[in-house]
Amino acid sequence: MHQGNHCEIERKYLIAMPDADFLRARPGCAVWEIEQIYLTAQPGTTRRVRRVTETGETRFYKTFKRRRTALTAEEDEGRISAEAYKAYLLESDPALKPILKTRYRIPFEGQTLEFDLYPFWTDRAVLEIELEREDQPVRIPEWVRVLKEVTEDHRYKNVSLARETPMDAL
């Protein structure tokens, strides 16, 4: 996770539900339990706070995001105190439900693969891969079954999942 202002470039894929124990067993895997709350925001921006628990330690983050292209967003992101997190919760957007997910962060060939498993799906998950530039080639392990790329499908943005969950037939 970056700190401060930066550009985030990522590709996102809808994948067949992976085996969580298999992911956990991958070398270097970090497991994050995430609760993500969306805050009220001006059009064109997204504001959220996260509570992340990893190996018994809980951390809090805020992220303010403005999309530049389908792959790139300007982000102001940083760690915050538990008190600041509670204060931000007062700005929660009542139209958006909290997002709960388990994220498996796995290093693979110089990239970090982020597998997000959500409690509302049993047959699919999301794989995000952060890139250094938009034209950077993506490397996905052969053990991942990609159903389709959803980088440009707004229904699979977390803020959209907080509103409505796509349940398309696979």
XYZ file of C-alpha atoms in Angstrom:
170
model
C 0.000 0.000 0.000
C 1.369 3.380 -1.006
C 1.482 6.402 1.291
C 0.657 9.955 0.223
C -0.252 11.138 -3.276
C 0.528 8.776 -6.142
C -0.933 7.275 -9.306
C -2.323 3.765 -9.086
C -2.307 1.758 -12.304
C -3.992 -1.617 -12.110
C -5.641 -4.325 -14.150
C -8.553 -6.257 -12.710
C -9.799 -9.740 -13.605
C -12.836 -11.778 -12.679
C -11.516 -15.244 -11.866
C -12.938 -18.605 -10.855
C -13.025 -18.892 -7.061
C -9.559 -20.041 -5.987
C -8.907 -22.359 -3.068
C -8.082 -20.111 -0.079
C -5.755 -22.700 1.482
C -3.850 -22.959 -1.811
C -3.448 -19.160 -1.924
C -2.366 -19.016 1.730
C 0.310 -21.638 0.998
C 1.932 -19.609 -1.832
C 5.403 -18.291 -0.891
C 5.275 -14.766 0.563
C 1.468 -14.701 0.859
C 0.049 -12.051 3.192
C -3.616 -12.353 4.212
C -5.593 -9.194 4.941
C -9.109 -9.179 6.370
C -10.567 -5.902 5.086
C -13.624 -3.878 5.992
C -14.012 -0.988 3.554
C -16.441 1.872 4.192
C -17.280 4.437 1.524
C -17.685 8.075 2.521
C -19.730 10.805 0.916
C -17.801 12.315 -2.001
C -18.021 14.861 -4.799
C -18.854 13.480 -8.280
C -15.762 12.027 -9.948
C -14.065 11.191 -6.654
C -14.157 8.247 -4.273
C -13.427 8.482 -0.553
C -13.070 5.428 1.661
C -11.609 4.167 4.907
C -10.372 0.661 5.604
C -9.807 -1.468 8.642
C -7.180 -4.095 7.775
C -6.345 -6.992 10.072
C -3.250 -9.068 9.314
C -1.893 -11.722 11.687
C -3.794 -10.233 14.614
C -2.694 -6.619 14.053
C -5.290 -4.045 12.966
C -4.370 -0.972 10.912
C -6.538 1.814 9.524
C -6.231 3.653 6.195
C -7.965 6.412 4.272
C -7.962 6.683 0.500
C -9.264 9.531 -1.638
C -9.265 8.673 -5.338
C -9.895 10.469 -8.630
C -9.981 8.365 -11.805
C -7.808 9.547 -14.735
C -8.232 6.634 -17.177
C -9.795 3.168 -16.965
C -6.458 1.849 -15.623
C -5.118 4.849 -13.698
C -6.323 6.791 -10.680
C -4.754 9.574 -8.630
C -4.772 8.494 -5.007
C -4.136 10.204 -1.705
C -3.676 7.268 0.611
C -2.283 6.844 4.082
C -2.419 5.147 7.414
C -4.618 6.823 10.024
C -5.296 6.336 13.730
C -8.235 4.358 15.094
C -9.661 7.679 16.306
C -9.433 9.257 12.835
C -11.073 6.126 11.378
C -13.999 6.483 13.805
C -14.316 10.183 12.929
C -14.390 9.399 9.182
C -17.172 6.839 9.793
C -19.434 9.792 10.589
C -19.125 10.678 6.869
C -20.236 7.205 5.662
C -22.338 7.229 2.507
C -25.692 5.702 3.535
C -26.328 4.560 -0.069
C -23.285 2.244 -0.015
C -22.941 -0.880 2.096
C -19.613 -1.849 3.709
C -17.400 -4.123 1.644
C -15.931 -7.113 3.476
C -13.244 -9.155 1.764
C -10.240 -11.326 2.384
C -7.254 -10.239 0.316
C -4.408 -12.629 -0.453
C -1.326 -10.634 -1.531
C 1.100 -12.907 -3.386
C 4.383 -11.905 -5.032
C 4.702 -13.356 -8.538
C 7.436 -12.609 -11.093
C 8.096 -9.074 -9.856
C 4.427 -8.151 -9.406
C 2.039 -8.410 -6.475
C -1.134 -10.353 -7.194
C -4.063 -9.332 -4.997
C -6.824 -11.937 -4.808
C -10.018 -10.516 -3.291
C -12.498 -13.103 -2.014
C -15.895 -11.674 -1.075
C -18.531 -13.343 1.111
C -21.295 -12.672 -1.463
C -19.699 -14.899 -4.155
C -18.938 -18.610 -3.933
C -18.001 -19.179 -7.589
C -15.849 -16.147 -8.453
C -13.325 -13.692 -7.059
C -11.333 -10.692 -8.282
C -7.624 -10.524 -9.086
C -5.983 -7.079 -9.115
C -2.458 -6.459 -10.367
C -0.802 -3.074 -9.812
C 1.464 -1.941 -12.628
C 4.182 0.650 -13.047
C 2.807 1.822 -16.410
C -0.371 1.229 -18.408
C 1.359 -0.747 -21.192
C 3.260 -3.052 -18.818
C 2.670 -6.736 -19.614
C 0.685 -8.667 -17.018
C 1.850 -12.080 -15.852
C -0.811 -14.370 -14.383
C 0.091 -17.815 -13.023
C -1.236 -20.831 -14.939
C -3.095 -21.960 -11.796
C -5.430 -18.929 -11.998
C -8.548 -19.421 -14.148
C -9.349 -15.999 -15.612
C -12.999 -15.662 -16.612
C -12.642 -12.175 -18.095
C -10.812 -8.889 -17.673
C -13.019 -6.363 -15.844
C -10.600 -3.416 -15.617
C -13.005 -1.211 -17.594
C -16.233 -2.762 -16.240
C -17.399 -0.295 -13.584
C -19.669 -2.925 -12.023
C -16.563 -4.591 -10.555
C -15.127 -1.495 -8.890
C -15.419 -1.889 -5.125
C -17.483 1.285 -4.869
C -19.955 -0.269 -7.339
C -19.976 -3.563 -5.398
C -20.953 -1.499 -2.349
C -24.084 -0.498 -4.284
C -24.960 -3.668 -6.222
C -23.339 -7.073 -6.689
C -23.123 -8.388 -10.276
C -24.325 -11.994 -10.387
C -23.901 -12.681 -14.138
C -23.884 -16.327 -15.149
C -20.326 -17.547 -15.633
